[in-house]
XYZ file of C-alpha atoms in Angstrom:
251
model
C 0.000 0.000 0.000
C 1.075 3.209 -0.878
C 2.455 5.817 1.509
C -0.030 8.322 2.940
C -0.200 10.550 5.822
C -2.698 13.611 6.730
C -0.942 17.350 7.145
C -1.556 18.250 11.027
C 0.058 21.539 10.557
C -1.847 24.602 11.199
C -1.134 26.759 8.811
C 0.318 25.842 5.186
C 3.385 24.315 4.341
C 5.482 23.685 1.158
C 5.719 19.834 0.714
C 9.101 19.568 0.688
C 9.204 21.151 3.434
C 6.915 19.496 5.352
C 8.297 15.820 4.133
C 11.809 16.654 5.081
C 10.447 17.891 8.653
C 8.384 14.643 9.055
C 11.486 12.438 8.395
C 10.196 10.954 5.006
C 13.031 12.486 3.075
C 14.951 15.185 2.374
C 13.680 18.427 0.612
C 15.865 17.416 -2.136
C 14.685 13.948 -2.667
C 10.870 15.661 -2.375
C 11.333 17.852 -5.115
C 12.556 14.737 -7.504
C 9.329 12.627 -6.530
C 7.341 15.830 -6.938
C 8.838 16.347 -10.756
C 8.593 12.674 -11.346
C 4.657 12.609 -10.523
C 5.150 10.350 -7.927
C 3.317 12.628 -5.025
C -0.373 13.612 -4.815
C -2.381 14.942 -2.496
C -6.573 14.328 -2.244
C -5.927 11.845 -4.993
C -4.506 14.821 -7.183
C -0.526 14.733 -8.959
C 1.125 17.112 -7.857
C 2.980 19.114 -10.589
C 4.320 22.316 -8.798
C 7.186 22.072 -6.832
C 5.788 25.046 -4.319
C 2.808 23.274 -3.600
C 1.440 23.601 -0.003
C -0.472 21.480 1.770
C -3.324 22.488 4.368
C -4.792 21.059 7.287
C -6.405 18.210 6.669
C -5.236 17.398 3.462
C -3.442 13.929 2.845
C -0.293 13.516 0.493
C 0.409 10.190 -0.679
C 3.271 8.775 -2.615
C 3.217 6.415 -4.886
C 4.610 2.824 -4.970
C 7.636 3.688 -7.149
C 8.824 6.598 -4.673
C 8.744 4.304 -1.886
C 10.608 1.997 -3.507
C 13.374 5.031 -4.869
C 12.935 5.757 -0.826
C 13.990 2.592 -0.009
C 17.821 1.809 0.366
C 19.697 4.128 2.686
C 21.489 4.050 6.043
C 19.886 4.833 9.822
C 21.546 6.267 12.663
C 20.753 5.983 16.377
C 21.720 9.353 17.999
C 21.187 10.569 21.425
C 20.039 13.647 20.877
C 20.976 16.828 23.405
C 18.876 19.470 23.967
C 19.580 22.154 21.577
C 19.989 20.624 18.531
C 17.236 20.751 15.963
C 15.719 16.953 14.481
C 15.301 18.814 10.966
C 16.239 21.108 8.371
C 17.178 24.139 10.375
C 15.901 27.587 10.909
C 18.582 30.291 10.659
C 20.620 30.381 13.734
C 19.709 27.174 14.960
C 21.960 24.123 14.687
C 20.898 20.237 12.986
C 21.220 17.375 14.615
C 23.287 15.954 11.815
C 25.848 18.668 12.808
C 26.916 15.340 15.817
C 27.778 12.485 12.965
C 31.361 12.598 13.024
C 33.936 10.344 13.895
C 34.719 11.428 17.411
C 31.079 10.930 18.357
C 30.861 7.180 17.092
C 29.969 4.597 19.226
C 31.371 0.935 17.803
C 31.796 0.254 13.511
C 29.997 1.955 10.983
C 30.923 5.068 8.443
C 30.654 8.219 8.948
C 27.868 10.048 6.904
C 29.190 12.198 4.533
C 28.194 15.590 4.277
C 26.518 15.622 1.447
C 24.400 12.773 2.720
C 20.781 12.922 3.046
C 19.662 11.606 6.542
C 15.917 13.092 7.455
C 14.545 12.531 11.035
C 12.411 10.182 11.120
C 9.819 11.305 13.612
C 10.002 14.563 15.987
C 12.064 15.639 18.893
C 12.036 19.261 19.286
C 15.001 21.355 20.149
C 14.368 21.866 24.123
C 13.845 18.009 24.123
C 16.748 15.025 24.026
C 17.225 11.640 23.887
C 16.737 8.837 21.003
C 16.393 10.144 17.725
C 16.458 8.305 14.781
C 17.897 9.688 11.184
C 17.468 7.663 8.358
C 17.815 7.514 4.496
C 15.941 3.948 4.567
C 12.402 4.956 3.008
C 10.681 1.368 4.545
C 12.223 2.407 8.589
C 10.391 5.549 7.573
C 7.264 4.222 6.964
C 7.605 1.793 9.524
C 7.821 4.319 11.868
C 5.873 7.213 10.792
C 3.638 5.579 8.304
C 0.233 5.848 8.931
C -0.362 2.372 9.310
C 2.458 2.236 12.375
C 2.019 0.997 15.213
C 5.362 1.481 17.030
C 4.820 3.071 20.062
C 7.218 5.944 21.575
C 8.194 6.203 25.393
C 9.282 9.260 26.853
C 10.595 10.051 30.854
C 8.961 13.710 31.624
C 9.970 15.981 34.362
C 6.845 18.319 34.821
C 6.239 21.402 37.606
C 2.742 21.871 39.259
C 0.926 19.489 41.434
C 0.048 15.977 39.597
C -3.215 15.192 40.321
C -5.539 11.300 39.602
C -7.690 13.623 37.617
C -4.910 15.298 35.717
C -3.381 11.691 35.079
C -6.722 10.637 33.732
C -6.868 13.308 31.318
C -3.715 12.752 30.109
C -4.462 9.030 29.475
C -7.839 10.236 27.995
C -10.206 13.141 27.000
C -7.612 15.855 25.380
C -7.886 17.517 21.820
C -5.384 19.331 20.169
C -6.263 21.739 17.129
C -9.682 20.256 17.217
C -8.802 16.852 17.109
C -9.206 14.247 19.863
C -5.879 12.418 20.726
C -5.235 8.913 20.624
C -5.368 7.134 24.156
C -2.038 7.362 26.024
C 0.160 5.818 28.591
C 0.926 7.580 31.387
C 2.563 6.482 34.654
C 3.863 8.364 37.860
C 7.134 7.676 38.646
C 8.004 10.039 41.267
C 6.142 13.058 42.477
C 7.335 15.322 39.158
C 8.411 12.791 37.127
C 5.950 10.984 34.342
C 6.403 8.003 31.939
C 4.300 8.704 28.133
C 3.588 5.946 26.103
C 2.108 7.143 23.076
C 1.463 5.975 19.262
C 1.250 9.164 17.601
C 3.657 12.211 17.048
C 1.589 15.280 17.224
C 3.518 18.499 16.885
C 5.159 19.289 20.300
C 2.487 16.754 21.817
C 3.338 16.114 25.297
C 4.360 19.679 26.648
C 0.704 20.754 24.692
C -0.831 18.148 26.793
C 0.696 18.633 29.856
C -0.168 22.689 29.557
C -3.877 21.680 28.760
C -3.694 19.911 32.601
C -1.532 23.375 33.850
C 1.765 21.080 34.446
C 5.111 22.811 32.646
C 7.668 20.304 30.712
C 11.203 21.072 32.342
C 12.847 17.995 30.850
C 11.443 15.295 28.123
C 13.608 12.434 27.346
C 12.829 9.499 24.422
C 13.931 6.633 26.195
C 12.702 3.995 23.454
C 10.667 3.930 19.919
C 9.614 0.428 18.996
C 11.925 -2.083 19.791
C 14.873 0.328 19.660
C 15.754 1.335 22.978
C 18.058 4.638 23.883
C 20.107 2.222 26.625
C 23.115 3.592 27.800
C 23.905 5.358 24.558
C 25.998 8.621 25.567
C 24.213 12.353 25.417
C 25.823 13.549 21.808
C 26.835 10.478 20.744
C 25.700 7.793 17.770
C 25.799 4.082 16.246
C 24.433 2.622 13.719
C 21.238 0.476 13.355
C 22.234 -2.834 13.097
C 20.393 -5.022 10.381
C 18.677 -7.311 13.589
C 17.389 -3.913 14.796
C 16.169 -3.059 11.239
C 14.471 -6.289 10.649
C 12.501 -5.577 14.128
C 11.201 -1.955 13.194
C 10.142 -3.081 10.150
C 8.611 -6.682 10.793
């Protein structure tokens, strides 16, 4: 089946932009697909490379772009807090910016700089932790596809009193941007500290929910998406997936 996936976003964006923010691709890569008819969006080519796509709308590509998608590399970072997943705004510094030698943990090349590795899935620049980057078009869509169901798990440091009923809303009963969320998992650990279980990637999702509740995010850490865990993997530092860990995301 063919790769689709409704634009959250609230106001318009370019699709290459939005694909190479999502972890699909790169910008790059989008605007090939894009001249090679191989993206649509409400069942409609796309021929025009500054296309945007609203709310609500849902872009799909084609079974030939997944398969150009396809072959690539993935890398496990740990990412600190502030670095940015994606394609950066001025001033602000990628992710990718980490994949050298001196921050390699056991074998596998380094990326070169030319090299297009997308995130694949969020983590915004105040949050750290397990980030994957990935040229492999299936890990994409086995983790972001809309037929995923990975789940992500996340360790949360929040300020304000943490009430049952709070708790309970956070399992169940929030919207964001008009649109009810999908049940979650959510555990105290200690008196500020919260596990998040969730199987979607709304846009900043947990500090949103957590303000809905009045609790303020002071840490967020991605401890584990799928079966690939962050473990003991150094703050800065990165490996590569291994093909057993491959074969496991996208089983």
């Amino acid at each position: 089946m063919a790769f689709s996936r409704t634009y959250d976003g609230v106001e318009p964006s370019r699709i290459n932009k939005w694909l190479g923010q999502s972890g699909v691709c790169s910008r790059r890569e989008a605007d090939a697909l894009i001249a090679d008819g191989l993206v649509s969006i409400d069942g409609e080519v796309v021929t025009d490379a500054g296309r945007k796509i609203e709310t609500g709308q849902t872009l799909t590509l084609s079974d030939r772009a997944e398969t150009a998608l396809a072959a690539g590399v993935t890398i496990v970072m740990h990412k600190p807090v502030g670095y940015v997943s994606g394609q950066p705004e001025p001033g602000k510094v990628p992710a990718v910016r980490l994949l050298n030698g001196a921050n390699r943990i056991g074998d596998g090349a380094v990326p070169r700089k030319d090299d297009s590795l997308p995130p694949i899935g969020r983590l915004d620049e105040d949050s750290r932790g397990l980030l994957l980057l990935s040229s492999d078009g299936v890990v994409a869509k086995a983790v972001i596809g809309p037929e995923s169901k990975l789940d992500k798990e996340y360790l949360v440091e929040v300020r304000g009193p943490v009430t049952e009923r709070k708790l309970t809303l956070l399992r169940h009963g929030l919207e964001l941007d008009g649109r009810k969320l999908k049940p979650a998992r959510v555990t105290q650990l200690e008196p500020q500290r919260l596990r998040f279980i969730l199987t979607e990637g709304r846009n900043r999702q947990i500090r949103r929910m957590c303000d809905l509740v009045d609790l303020r995010v002071t840490d967020l850490l991605r401890i584990r998406i799928g079966p690939i865990k962050l473990d003991d993997l150094p703050e800065g530092r990165w490996r590569a997936l291994t093909a057993d860990e491959r074969a496991a995301l996208v089983a």
